[in-house]
Amino acid sequence: MQIIDGKKIRDEILAKIKREVATLPFTPVFCDVLVGEDPASVQYVQMKARTAEKVGIHFHKAIFPAPISTSDLVKEIKTLNKVPNMCGIIIQLPLPGSIDKKAVLDSVEPDLDVDCLGAVASEKFFNDYNSQTDLGYPAALACLALLDSLRLDLKGKIIVLLGQGDLVGKPTAALLRSRGIPYQPITNETENKEYFLQRADIIISAIGKAKYITGNMIKTGAILIDAGTSEDVSAQLGDRPSIVGDVDLKSVKNVASYVSPVPGGVGPVTVAMLLQNVLKVAKAKTSPLAPLQASLERGSQRRGEVN
């Protein structure tokens, strides 16, 4: 079994982003809105800030106290939308329970919605996605980037997509369809799951069930892209549970041909894809007729919206 090194792939993508950012006539700005002081969220935001700065993208801090109201947070985000050279805004999840998540996500301007979690950007992605110009769900893009790194001929390959969640499963399915790649979705309602898994040449899993996929469930030579994350309380890292994926690495090591590990697989590449979205927005801002803006406007016109 060979490990698909997400950190190596991330570094290659980031190096390309850095080169392209250096050619822009302005410094792009990226913002990750944080509400509260959840330690894991704070750490994740800091990591994205460091990564953005490394590739020449300025990170704009936006930290708000947990007691903030939905209306006040929406006002703050609308102000961030107008920051000069802003090229991407994301909302660090989870938000406090008192906040209307949908209202907050929808307050990000669609052409700055580099996570694709607002209604307009999400609809655009699922209905009219162009990989060259449009924003995509970073985790789903990461799954396919890992698969692409193997440089396989996918013709005739049986691909199984395990899970249909909003952040990974459904967007990954949409990306596969956009490429004309057939796949077999597996959900909780799917009968004979074992049959499909045993036949699969490639399994992309995003169900968040710790070590669910074992060696006896897959065929020899299967490729496993693991986008699931769970806490494993049986394996502590200090005073915190370790993070594991959907794949039991020890169990599949003598069966699978390639596996993306958790951590170190989809996660690092997701951050790179997020910043690639920021770069797309920045490139669009260099021309008023840029494809990204025109594409978003076409989507709004089809819905009868007035900008």
CSV table of C-alpha atoms in Angstrom, one decimal:
chain,number,residue,atom,x,y,z
A,1,MET,CA,0.0,0.0,0.0
A,2,GLN,CA,1.2,3.5,-0.9
A,3,ILE,CA,0.2,6.6,0.9
A,4,ILE,CA,-1.1,9.5,-1.1
A,5,ASP,CA,0.8,12.4,0.5
A,6,GLY,CA,-1.6,15.3,0.8
A,7,LYS,CA,1.1,17.6,2.3
A,8,LYS,CA,3.3,17.1,-0.8
A,9,ILE,CA,0.3,17.8,-3.1
A,10,ARG,CA,-0.7,20.8,-1.0
A,11,ASP,CA,2.9,22.2,-1.3
A,12,GLU,CA,2.9,21.8,-5.1
A,13,ILE,CA,-0.5,23.6,-5.4
A,14,LEU,CA,0.6,26.4,-3.0
A,15,ALA,CA,3.9,26.9,-4.9
A,16,LYS,CA,1.8,27.4,-8.1
A,17,ILE,CA,-0.5,29.8,-6.3
A,18,LYS,CA,2.4,31.8,-5.0
A,19,ARG,CA,3.8,32.2,-8.5
A,20,GLU,CA,0.5,33.4,-9.9
A,21,VAL,CA,-0.2,35.8,-7.0
A,22,ALA,CA,3.2,37.4,-7.6
A,23,THR,CA,2.0,38.4,-11.1
A,24,LEU,CA,-1.1,40.2,-9.9
A,25,PRO,CA,-1.3,44.0,-9.9
A,26,PHE,CA,-2.5,44.1,-6.3
A,27,THR,CA,-2.3,42.0,-3.1
A,28,PRO,CA,-5.4,39.8,-2.6
A,29,VAL,CA,-7.1,39.8,0.8
A,30,PHE,CA,-8.6,36.8,2.4
A,31,CYS,CA,-10.8,36.7,5.6
A,32,ASP,CA,-11.9,33.9,7.8
A,33,VAL,CA,-14.6,35.2,10.2
A,34,LEU,CA,-14.3,33.7,13.6
A,35,VAL,CA,-17.0,34.0,16.3
A,36,GLY,CA,-16.0,33.1,19.8
A,37,GLU,CA,-12.8,31.5,21.1
A,38,ASP,CA,-13.2,27.7,20.5
A,39,PRO,CA,-9.6,26.5,20.7
A,40,ALA,CA,-9.8,24.2,17.7
A,41,SER,CA,-11.4,26.9,15.5
A,42,VAL,CA,-8.8,29.4,16.6
A,43,GLN,CA,-6.0,27.0,15.7
A,44,TYR,CA,-7.5,26.3,12.3
A,45,VAL,CA,-8.0,30.0,11.5
A,46,GLN,CA,-4.4,30.7,12.5
A,47,MET,CA,-3.1,27.9,10.2
A,48,LYS,CA,-5.1,29.3,7.3
A,49,ALA,CA,-3.8,32.8,8.0
A,50,ARG,CA,-0.1,31.5,8.0
A,51,THR,CA,-0.7,29.6,4.8
A,52,ALA,CA,-2.3,32.5,3.0
A,53,GLU,CA,0.5,34.9,4.0
A,54,LYS,CA,3.1,32.4,2.7
A,55,VAL,CA,1.7,32.6,-0.8
A,56,GLY,CA,1.4,36.3,-0.8
A,57,ILE,CA,-2.3,36.6,0.1
A,58,HIS,CA,-3.0,39.1,2.9
A,59,PHE,CA,-5.0,37.7,5.8
A,60,HIS,CA,-7.6,40.1,7.2
A,61,LYS,CA,-8.5,39.3,10.8
A,62,ALA,CA,-12.2,39.3,11.8
A,63,ILE,CA,-12.8,38.0,15.3
A,64,PHE,CA,-16.1,38.6,17.1
A,65,PRO,CA,-17.3,37.8,20.6
A,66,ALA,CA,-19.7,34.8,20.9
A,67,PRO,CA,-22.6,36.9,22.3
A,68,ILE,CA,-22.8,38.9,19.0
A,69,SER,CA,-26.3,38.8,17.4
A,70,THR,CA,-27.0,37.5,13.9
A,71,SER,CA,-28.0,41.0,12.7
A,72,ASP,CA,-24.8,42.5,14.0
A,73,LEU,CA,-22.7,39.8,12.5
A,74,VAL,CA,-24.4,40.1,9.1
A,75,LYS,CA,-23.6,43.9,9.2
A,76,GLU,CA,-20.0,43.2,9.9
A,77,ILE,CA,-19.7,40.7,7.0
A,78,LYS,CA,-21.4,43.2,4.7
A,79,THR,CA,-18.6,45.6,5.7
A,80,LEU,CA,-16.0,43.0,5.0
A,81,ASN,CA,-17.5,42.5,1.5
A,82,LYS,CA,-16.4,46.1,0.7
A,83,VAL,CA,-12.8,45.8,2.0
A,84,PRO,CA,-10.5,46.9,-0.9
A,85,ASN,CA,-9.0,43.9,-2.7
A,86,MET,CA,-11.0,41.4,-0.7
A,87,CYS,CA,-10.9,38.2,-2.7
A,88,GLY,CA,-12.5,35.7,-0.3
A,89,ILE,CA,-14.5,35.5,2.9
A,90,ILE,CA,-15.3,32.3,4.7
A,91,ILE,CA,-17.2,31.8,8.0
A,92,GLN,CA,-15.4,29.5,10.5
A,93,LEU,CA,-17.9,26.8,11.5
A,94,PRO,CA,-19.4,25.8,13.8
A,95,LEU,CA,-21.1,29.1,14.8
A,96,PRO,CA,-22.7,29.5,18.3
A,97,GLY,CA,-26.1,28.0,18.5
A,98,SER,CA,-27.7,31.5,18.9
A,99,ILE,CA,-26.6,32.5,15.4
A,100,ASP,CA,-28.7,32.0,12.3
A,101,LYS,CA,-26.0,30.1,10.2
A,102,LYS,CA,-27.9,30.4,6.9
A,103,ALA,CA,-28.3,34.2,7.2
A,104,VAL,CA,-24.6,34.6,8.0
A,105,LEU,CA,-23.4,32.4,5.2
A,106,ASP,CA,-25.7,34.1,2.7
A,107,SER,CA,-24.4,37.5,3.7
A,108,VAL,CA,-21.1,36.8,2.1
A,109,GLU,CA,-21.0,38.3,-1.5
A,110,PRO,CA,-21.4,35.3,-3.9
A,111,ASP,CA,-18.3,36.3,-5.8
A,112,LEU,CA,-16.3,36.3,-2.6
A,113,ASP,CA,-17.8,33.0,-1.3
A,114,VAL,CA,-14.7,30.8,-1.6
A,115,ASP,CA,-16.2,28.1,0.6
A,116,CYS,CA,-19.4,28.0,-1.6
A,117,LEU,CA,-21.6,27.7,1.4
A,118,GLY,CA,-23.9,30.6,0.6
A,119,ALA,CA,-27.1,29.8,-1.3
A,120,VAL,CA,-26.1,31.7,-4.5
A,121,ALA,CA,-22.6,30.3,-4.8
A,122,SER,CA,-23.8,26.8,-3.9
A,123,GLU,CA,-26.5,26.9,-6.6
A,124,LYS,CA,-24.0,28.1,-9.1
A,125,PHE,CA,-21.7,25.3,-8.3
A,126,PHE,CA,-24.3,22.5,-8.6
A,127,ASN,CA,-26.0,23.9,-11.7
A,128,ASP,CA,-23.3,25.5,-13.9
A,129,TYR,CA,-19.8,24.7,-12.7
A,130,ASN,CA,-16.8,25.6,-14.9
A,131,SER,CA,-13.6,24.3,-13.4
A,132,GLN,CA,-11.4,27.0,-15.0
A,133,THR,CA,-13.2,30.0,-13.7
A,134,ASP,CA,-15.8,29.1,-11.0
A,135,LEU,CA,-15.5,28.6,-7.3
A,136,GLY,CA,-15.9,25.1,-6.0
A,137,TYR,CA,-16.2,23.3,-2.6
A,138,PRO,CA,-12.6,23.1,-1.4
A,139,ALA,CA,-12.9,19.6,0.2
A,140,ALA,CA,-14.5,18.1,-2.9
A,141,LEU,CA,-11.8,19.7,-5.1
A,142,ALA,CA,-9.2,18.2,-2.7
A,143,CYS,CA,-10.7,14.7,-3.1
A,144,LEU,CA,-10.3,14.9,-6.9
A,145,ALA,CA,-6.9,16.5,-6.7
A,146,LEU,CA,-5.6,13.5,-4.7
A,147,LEU,CA,-7.1,11.2,-7.3
A,148,ASP,CA,-5.7,13.2,-10.1
A,149,SER,CA,-2.2,13.0,-8.6
A,150,LEU,CA,-2.2,9.3,-9.4
A,151,ARG,CA,-2.5,10.1,-13.1
A,152,LEU,CA,-4.9,7.2,-13.7
A,153,ASP,CA,-7.0,6.4,-16.7
A,154,LEU,CA,-10.4,6.3,-15.1
A,155,LYS,CA,-12.1,4.8,-18.1
A,156,GLY,CA,-13.8,1.6,-17.1
A,157,LYS,CA,-13.0,2.1,-13.4
A,158,ILE,CA,-15.7,1.4,-10.9
A,159,ILE,CA,-15.9,4.4,-8.5
A,160,VAL,CA,-17.9,4.3,-5.3
A,161,LEU,CA,-18.8,7.5,-3.5
A,162,LEU,CA,-19.6,6.7,0.2
A,163,GLY,CA,-21.7,9.4,1.8
A,164,GLN,CA,-23.8,12.3,0.5
A,165,GLY,CA,-23.0,15.1,2.9
A,166,ASP,CA,-23.4,18.7,2.0
A,167,LEU,CA,-19.7,19.6,2.3
A,168,VAL,CA,-18.0,16.6,0.6
A,169,GLY,CA,-20.2,13.9,-0.7
A,170,LYS,CA,-22.7,15.9,-2.8
A,171,PRO,CA,-20.1,18.4,-4.2
A,172,THR,CA,-17.8,15.5,-5.1
A,173,ALA,CA,-20.6,13.8,-6.9
A,174,ALA,CA,-21.2,17.0,-8.8
A,175,LEU,CA,-17.5,17.3,-9.8
A,176,LEU,CA,-17.5,13.7,-11.0
A,177,ARG,CA,-20.6,14.4,-13.1
A,178,SER,CA,-19.1,17.6,-14.5
A,179,ARG,CA,-16.2,15.5,-15.7
A,180,GLY,CA,-18.5,12.8,-17.2
A,181,ILE,CA,-17.1,10.2,-14.8
A,182,PRO,CA,-19.7,7.5,-13.8
A,183,TYR,CA,-19.9,6.6,-10.1
A,184,GLN,CA,-22.0,4.6,-7.7
A,185,PRO,CA,-23.3,6.6,-4.7
A,186,ILE,CA,-23.8,4.8,-1.4
A,187,THR,CA,-26.1,6.3,1.2
A,188,ASN,CA,-27.7,4.9,4.4
A,189,GLU,CA,-30.6,3.7,2.2
A,190,THR,CA,-28.4,1.8,-0.3
A,191,GLU,CA,-29.0,-1.9,-0.2
A,192,ASN,CA,-26.1,-4.4,-0.6
A,193,LYS,CA,-23.4,-1.8,0.3
A,194,GLU,CA,-20.9,-4.6,0.8
A,195,TYR,CA,-21.4,-5.7,-2.8
A,196,PHE,CA,-20.6,-2.3,-4.3
A,197,LEU,CA,-17.6,-1.8,-2.0
A,198,GLN,CA,-16.1,-5.1,-2.9
A,199,ARG,CA,-16.3,-4.3,-6.6
A,200,ALA,CA,-14.9,-0.8,-6.4
A,201,ASP,CA,-11.6,0.2,-8.0
A,202,ILE,CA,-11.8,3.5,-6.3
A,203,ILE,CA,-13.7,4.4,-3.1
A,204,ILE,CA,-14.1,8.1,-2.0
A,205,SER,CA,-15.4,8.0,1.5
A,206,ALA,CA,-16.9,10.9,3.5
A,207,ILE,CA,-19.2,9.5,6.2
A,208,GLY,CA,-17.3,10.4,9.3
A,209,LYS,CA,-17.4,6.8,10.8
A,210,ALA,CA,-14.1,6.0,12.4
A,211,LYS,CA,-12.2,3.1,10.7
A,212,TYR,CA,-15.3,2.0,9.0
A,213,ILE,CA,-13.6,0.6,5.9
A,214,THR,CA,-11.6,-2.5,6.6
A,215,GLY,CA,-9.5,-4.8,4.5
A,216,ASN,CA,-12.2,-7.5,4.1
A,217,MET,CA,-14.6,-4.9,2.6
A,218,ILE,CA,-12.5,-4.0,-0.4
A,219,LYS,CA,-10.9,-5.8,-3.3
A,220,THR,CA,-7.1,-6.1,-3.8
A,221,GLY,CA,-5.6,-3.1,-5.4
A,222,ALA,CA,-8.4,-0.7,-4.4
A,223,ILE,CA,-7.7,3.0,-4.2
A,224,LEU,CA,-9.1,4.8,-1.1
A,225,ILE,CA,-9.6,8.5,-0.9
A,226,ASP,CA,-10.5,9.2,2.8
A,227,ALA,CA,-12.4,12.5,3.5
A,228,GLY,CA,-13.9,11.4,6.8
A,229,THR,CA,-12.8,12.7,10.2
A,230,SER,CA,-13.7,11.3,13.6
A,231,GLU,CA,-12.3,11.4,17.1
A,232,ASP,CA,-10.8,8.2,18.3
A,233,VAL,CA,-11.0,8.2,22.1
A,234,SER,CA,-9.1,5.0,22.3
A,235,ALA,CA,-6.0,6.7,20.9
A,236,GLN,CA,-5.3,9.9,22.9
A,237,LEU,CA,-2.9,12.6,21.8
A,238,GLY,CA,-2.1,14.1,25.2
A,239,ASP,CA,-5.4,15.0,26.7
A,240,ARG,CA,-7.2,15.0,23.3
A,241,PRO,CA,-8.6,12.2,21.2
A,242,SER,CA,-6.7,11.5,18.0
A,243,ILE,CA,-8.3,12.2,14.7
A,244,VAL,CA,-8.9,9.2,12.4
A,245,GLY,CA,-10.6,8.7,9.0
A,246,ASP,CA,-13.2,6.4,7.6
A,247,VAL,CA,-10.4,3.9,6.6
A,248,ASP,CA,-8.8,1.5,9.0
A,249,LEU,CA,-5.2,2.0,7.7
A,250,LYS,CA,-3.8,-1.1,9.5
A,251,SER,CA,-6.6,-3.3,8.2
A,252,VAL,CA,-6.3,-2.3,4.6
A,253,LYS,CA,-2.5,-2.0,4.3
A,254,ASN,CA,-2.0,-5.3,2.6
A,255,VAL,CA,-5.1,-5.0,0.4
A,256,ALA,CA,-5.3,-1.4,-0.9
A,257,SER,CA,-2.9,0.0,-3.5
A,258,TYR,CA,-3.2,3.6,-2.5
A,259,VAL,CA,-4.7,5.4,0.5
A,260,SER,CA,-5.0,9.0,1.5
A,261,PRO,CA,-4.5,9.1,5.3
A,262,VAL,CA,-6.3,11.1,8.0
A,263,PRO,CA,-4.7,13.4,8.9
A,264,GLY,CA,-2.4,14.3,6.1
A,265,GLY,CA,-4.5,13.6,3.1
A,266,VAL,CA,-7.6,15.5,2.1
A,267,GLY,CA,-7.2,18.1,4.9
A,268,PRO,CA,-4.0,19.8,3.7
A,269,VAL,CA,-5.2,19.9,0.1
A,270,THR,CA,-8.5,21.4,1.1
A,271,VAL,CA,-6.7,24.5,2.4
A,272,ALA,CA,-4.7,24.7,-0.8
A,273,MET,CA,-8.0,24.5,-2.8
A,274,LEU,CA,-9.5,27.2,-0.7
A,275,LEU,CA,-6.6,29.6,-1.5
A,276,GLN,CA,-6.9,28.5,-5.2
A,277,ASN,CA,-10.5,29.8,-5.0
A,278,VAL,CA,-9.1,33.1,-3.6
A,279,LEU,CA,-6.7,33.3,-6.5
A,280,LYS,CA,-9.6,32.8,-9.0
A,281,VAL,CA,-11.4,35.7,-7.4
A,282,ALA,CA,-8.3,37.9,-7.6
A,283,LYS,CA,-7.7,37.1,-11.2
A,284,ALA,CA,-11.3,37.9,-12.0
A,285,LYS,CA,-10.8,41.3,-10.3
A,286,THR,CA,-8.1,42.2,-12.8
A,287,SER,CA,-10.7,42.6,-15.5
A,288,PRO,CA,-14.4,43.9,-15.4
A,289,LEU,CA,-15.2,41.3,-18.0
A,290,ALA,CA,-13.6,38.4,-16.2
A,291,PRO,CA,-15.3,35.0,-16.7
A,292,LEU,CA,-16.0,34.5,-13.0
A,293,GLN,CA,-18.0,37.7,-12.5
A,294,ALA,CA,-19.8,37.2,-15.8
A,295,SER,CA,-20.7,33.6,-14.9
A,296,LEU,CA,-22.1,34.7,-11.5
A,297,GLU,CA,-24.2,37.4,-13.2
A,298,ARG,CA,-25.6,34.9,-15.7
A,299,GLY,CA,-26.6,32.7,-12.8
A,300,SER,CA,-28.4,35.6,-11.1
A,301,GLN,CA,-30.2,36.5,-14.3
A,302,ARG,CA,-31.5,33.0,-14.7
A,303,ARG,CA,-33.0,33.2,-11.3
A,304,GLY,CA,-34.6,36.6,-12.1
A,305,GLU,CA,-32.5,38.4,-9.5
A,306,VAL,CA,-31.4,42.1,-9.7
A,307,ASN,CA,-27.9,42.9,-8.6
